[in-house]
């Protein structure tokens, strides 16, 4: 298989045939912001935070095949502004109260807001949903008020754990992640599932019981720099 | 049902008999999870609900997880996880119906049936609901009653229909006392006037039967594709992709199994031309599909009929059966060795998004109607991952006529870039709503004269995902390069409130967004709320820029055409009717935001604390 080349913000990127823009960028150490995408899971293209301009056309970098000889724009003011809008939408769609959330400091939604400079008061109305908390399982709790519908748990459970514990139900603004049973305790979920591991849920929706707040402020993920700032180091590994 | 005895005959307990019924339904579809939409439709029809027990049993029988079955059942508006009435009345809630007197009709149904919209009667006999455009804007207000439709409703006729239903009359008998004796086409015509106002020479004039198919059978696949390419035919569903090119892509794609799918899911509010073709030209539609099958080497076809058009099901099934008998479907069509093709009917269940090619394929596969990631495109990876041609009803009809009349005949009609004729669904404030077949290139002004809509103040071209234009643009032309449309033309007189129209259409997109991607799922809710602020007189000047700015993000980041076009009602009216907005904004007089309303902000708390205001709580003391 022959390779191809394209450029992202002036940096030339080599890609293998069949790679997506994001895969090629990751391999080259160029970070493209994303929320619903996660290493090791199939791409979804749902959050749209990885939107880039490929020869001027908007595409999701996680699903778009790497384009031969194309010019891809990634971190332009215009694109980052749209990404900030998308992150704000997610904040306003659910109930994201960072100061009282166990995931604060380890939360990709929060980290993305910092990266995208979401520092002004937001303009959108809060939808303030009232979603139930499922604490039925002995080791895992779900607070779907903080869910951003990224579906990472769904894909991890289906494709890695082979269990299908989670799934989407409903349509439109009512579409949400639900469990395969009356509650989580009545599913096959166990604390060892990849789907409920700390990395898979980007926010504070899937909560591992009895380990909350164990990492002090100063030692949490976002305390070491902006999300994505280690992209180069990861690529060099 | 193909197997088993009738559960009711066996005297089983209701729960047990329901389970037997589900087993029969699943067996009729080979327990195939790819036919989930058919299974769930059948269960909904038989039991008026998709119960949790039903979900568990269907999952077990089809080898899915219950959550996957629930994912499908909860996606489609015509499937319900809570019990619906044995007779479910769905009032068409389009803006055209609202302007035609829906509210009074709705009140009549509510009064006689004794339930509010959204409710089911205690005895389980009736449900009353609203549903978006059911494709009968030319005879609004309209309603679906189970599988039949009622049109041109008035408060009087609504009261009469509701009273008869309440007395135990079957919905079918509202149409005719001798409904059972009528043929499918008689039933369809009894229910719905097709209002063909102008017949052109391609589709609605005289059409020789199967002449196109005979020509195609004598031609090679390559010759068929070449003819369609030379004709200049472009997709009539709205996107306007070159049909011949699409067929060529599919014909050269790898793989053994290919499909031809007819998109009869016209859901764009204000469009109903495919309804007319499916009723008056069903043979031509299947003929076009069969020609496409020969061109691309497909043996299997699907006609995806929107759930709102279920009243046409038996008519279409009759046509398919008749064509099988006459050797126009099946093996060795017209005696040509190896020309094999057959079509199955797939009925939708209330989801506008399924009109989008990828979502329609998902729906045919028994999945929620979510668009697929593109690329790959359906021509290489479509239904079940196989090369698939998806075309609109009208496109297939045109293709069949081109094979008969010749590419040049078609190409010479219309104007450069937009060849042939087009069906237009015209409704709203005009004297002669209905379907018109005209060559491309007519101006809006000439169109308005032809339909008796000279008083128009605003014309919505292409439905809400198209553009709302004002009088100073009526010189513009109906072509792909100027005002492109799948055929929906909705006319509004100067008496109509543009903001009311815009707010309605935004609520439509909120209702119909599949929810897969953030901007369309969430952004459209914000847009709807923003328009509502304008209508309530609570918007400030900055809100105009806010709406434009938010719209741009939705347009540029959405995953499919629905999100990319959903802000169009706002964007086109901001451009073409700016005064409508500026008249409604007020600059804040103090440093408070005009949008902030202290009384509504503290209203919940005041009620909880039972501390109420003589001035602001109108129901105080009530």
Coordinates of N, CA and C in Angstrom, one line a residue, chain A residues 77-151:
Chain A
X77 N -8.9 30.5 14.1 CA -9.8 31.1 15.0 C -11.3 30.7 14.7
X78 N -11.6 30.6 13.4 CA -13.0 30.3 13.0 C -13.3 28.9 13.5
X79 N -12.5 27.9 13.2 CA -12.8 26.6 13.6 C -12.8 26.4 15.1
X80 N -11.9 27.0 15.8 CA -11.9 26.9 17.3 C -13.1 27.6 17.9
X81 N -13.6 28.6 17.2 CA -14.8 29.3 17.7 C -16.0 28.3 17.6
X82 N -16.1 27.6 16.5 CA -17.2 26.7 16.3 C -17.1 25.5 17.3
X83 N -15.9 25.1 17.5 CA -15.7 24.0 18.5 C -16.1 24.5 19.9
X84 N -15.8 25.8 20.2 CA -16.2 26.3 21.5 C -17.7 26.3 21.6
X85 N -18.4 26.7 20.5 CA -19.9 26.6 20.5 C -20.4 25.2 20.8
X86 N -19.7 24.2 20.2 CA -20.2 22.8 20.4 C -20.0 22.4 21.8
X87 N -18.8 22.8 22.4 CA -18.6 22.4 23.8 C -19.6 23.1 24.7
X88 N -19.8 24.4 24.4 CA -20.9 25.1 25.1 C -22.2 24.5 25.0
X89 N -22.5 24.0 23.8 CA -23.8 23.3 23.7 C -23.9 22.1 24.6
X90 N -22.8 21.3 24.7 CA -22.8 20.2 25.6 C -22.9 20.6 27.1
X91 N -22.3 21.7 27.4 CA -22.4 22.1 28.8 C -23.8 22.5 29.1
X92 N -24.5 23.2 28.1 CA -25.8 23.6 28.4 C -26.9 22.6 28.2
X93 N -26.6 21.5 27.5 CA -27.6 20.4 27.3 C -27.8 19.6 28.6
X94 N -26.7 19.4 29.3 CA -26.8 18.6 30.6 C -26.6 19.5 31.8
X95 N -26.3 18.9 32.9 CA -26.1 19.7 34.1 C -24.6 19.5 34.5
X96 N -23.8 20.4 34.2 CA -22.4 20.3 34.4 C -21.9 21.3 35.4
X97 N -21.8 20.8 36.7 CA -21.5 21.7 37.8 C -20.1 21.3 38.3
X98 N -19.1 21.9 37.6 CA -17.7 21.5 37.8 C -17.3 21.5 39.3
X99 N -17.7 22.5 40.1 CA -17.1 22.6 41.4 C -17.6 21.5 42.3
X100 N -18.7 20.8 42.0 CA -19.1 19.7 42.9 C -18.9 18.4 42.2
X101 N -18.3 18.3 41.0 CA -18.2 17.1 40.3 C -16.9 16.4 40.6
X102 N -17.0 15.1 40.8 CA -15.8 14.3 41.1 C -14.9 14.2 40.0
X103 N -15.3 14.4 38.7 CA -14.5 14.3 37.6 C -13.7 15.6 37.3
X104 N -14.0 16.7 38.1 CA -13.4 17.9 37.8 C -11.8 17.8 37.9
X105 N -11.2 18.3 36.9 CA -9.7 18.1 36.8 C -9.3 16.9 36.0
X106 N -10.2 15.9 35.9 CA -10.0 14.7 35.1 C -11.0 14.7 33.9
X107 N -11.7 15.8 33.7 CA -12.8 15.7 32.8 C -12.4 16.3 31.5
X108 N -12.7 15.6 30.4 CA -12.3 16.0 29.1 C -13.2 17.2 28.6
X109 N -14.5 17.2 29.0 CA -15.3 18.3 28.6 C -14.8 19.6 29.2
X110 N -14.5 19.6 30.5 CA -13.9 20.7 31.2 C -12.6 21.1 30.6
X111 N -11.8 20.1 30.3 CA -10.4 20.4 29.7 C -10.5 21.0 28.4
X112 N -11.5 20.5 27.6 CA -11.7 21.1 26.3 C -12.2 22.5 26.3
X113 N -13.0 22.8 27.3 CA -13.5 24.2 27.5 C -12.3 25.1 27.8
X114 N -11.3 24.6 28.6 CA -10.1 25.4 28.9 C -9.3 25.6 27.6
X115 N -9.1 24.5 26.9 CA -8.3 24.6 25.7 C -8.9 25.5 24.7
X116 N -10.2 25.5 24.6 CA -10.8 26.4 23.6 C -11.2 27.8 24.1
X117 N -10.6 28.0 25.3 CA -10.7 29.4 25.9 C -12.2 29.8 26.2
X118 N -12.9 28.9 26.7 CA -14.3 29.2 27.0 C -14.4 29.9 28.4
X119 N -14.0 31.2 28.3 CA -13.9 31.9 29.6 C -14.9 33.0 29.8
X120 N -15.6 33.4 28.7 CA -16.6 34.4 28.8 C -17.9 33.7 29.3
X121 N -18.8 34.6 29.8 CA -20.2 34.0 30.1 C -20.8 33.4 28.8
X122 N -21.4 32.3 29.0 CA -21.9 31.6 27.7 C -23.3 32.3 27.4
X123 N -23.6 32.1 26.1 CA -24.8 32.8 25.6 C -26.0 31.9 25.5
X124 N -25.8 30.6 25.6 CA -26.9 29.7 25.3 C -27.8 29.6 26.6
X125 N -29.1 29.2 26.3 CA -29.9 28.9 27.5 C -29.6 27.6 28.1
X126 N -29.7 27.4 29.4 CA -29.5 26.1 30.0 C -30.8 25.3 29.8
X127 N -30.6 24.0 29.4 CA -31.8 23.2 29.2 C -32.2 22.5 30.5
X128 N -31.3 22.5 31.5 CA -31.6 21.9 32.8 C -32.4 20.7 32.8
X129 N -31.9 19.6 32.2 CA -32.7 18.4 32.3 C -32.7 17.8 33.7
X130 N -33.7 17.0 33.9 CA -33.8 16.3 35.2 C -33.7 14.8 34.9
X131 N -32.5 14.3 35.0 CA -32.3 12.9 34.7 C -32.0 12.1 35.9
X132 N -32.5 10.8 36.0 CA -32.3 10.0 37.2 C -30.8 9.6 37.4
X133 N -30.4 9.4 38.6 CA -29.1 8.8 38.9 C -29.4 7.3 39.2
X134 N -28.5 6.5 38.6 CA -28.6 5.0 38.8 C -27.5 4.6 39.7
X135 N -27.7 4.3 40.9 CA -26.7 3.9 41.9 C -26.9 2.5 42.3
X136 N -27.7 1.7 41.5 CA -28.1 0.4 41.9 C -26.9 -0.6 41.9
X137 N -25.9 -0.4 41.1 CA -24.8 -1.4 41.0 C -23.9 -1.2 42.2
X138 N -23.4 -2.3 42.7 CA -22.5 -2.2 43.9 C -21.3 -1.4 43.7
X139 N -20.7 -1.4 42.5 CA -19.4 -0.8 42.3 C -19.4 0.4 41.4
X140 N -20.6 0.6 40.7 CA -20.6 1.6 39.7 C -21.9 2.5 39.8
X141 N -21.8 3.8 39.7 CA -23.0 4.6 39.6 C -23.0 5.4 38.3
X142 N -24.2 5.7 37.9 CA -24.3 6.5 36.6 C -25.1 7.8 37.0
X143 N -24.5 8.9 36.7 CA -25.2 10.2 36.8 C -25.3 10.8 35.4
X144 N -26.4 10.4 34.7 CA -26.5 10.8 33.3 C -26.8 12.3 33.1
X145 N -27.0 13.0 34.2 CA -27.0 14.5 34.1 C -25.7 15.0 33.5
X146 N -24.7 14.3 33.7 CA -23.4 14.7 33.2 C -23.0 14.1 31.9
X147 N -23.9 13.3 31.3 CA -23.6 12.5 30.1 C -23.6 13.5 28.9
X148 N -22.6 13.4 28.0 CA -22.6 14.2 26.8 C -22.9 13.4 25.6
X149 N -23.5 12.2 25.7 CA -23.9 11.3 24.6 C -22.8 11.0 23.6
X150 N -21.5 10.9 24.2 CA -20.4 10.6 23.3 C -20.4 9.2 22.8
X151 N -21.1 8.3 23.6 CA -21.2 6.9 23.2 C -20.0 6.1 23.3

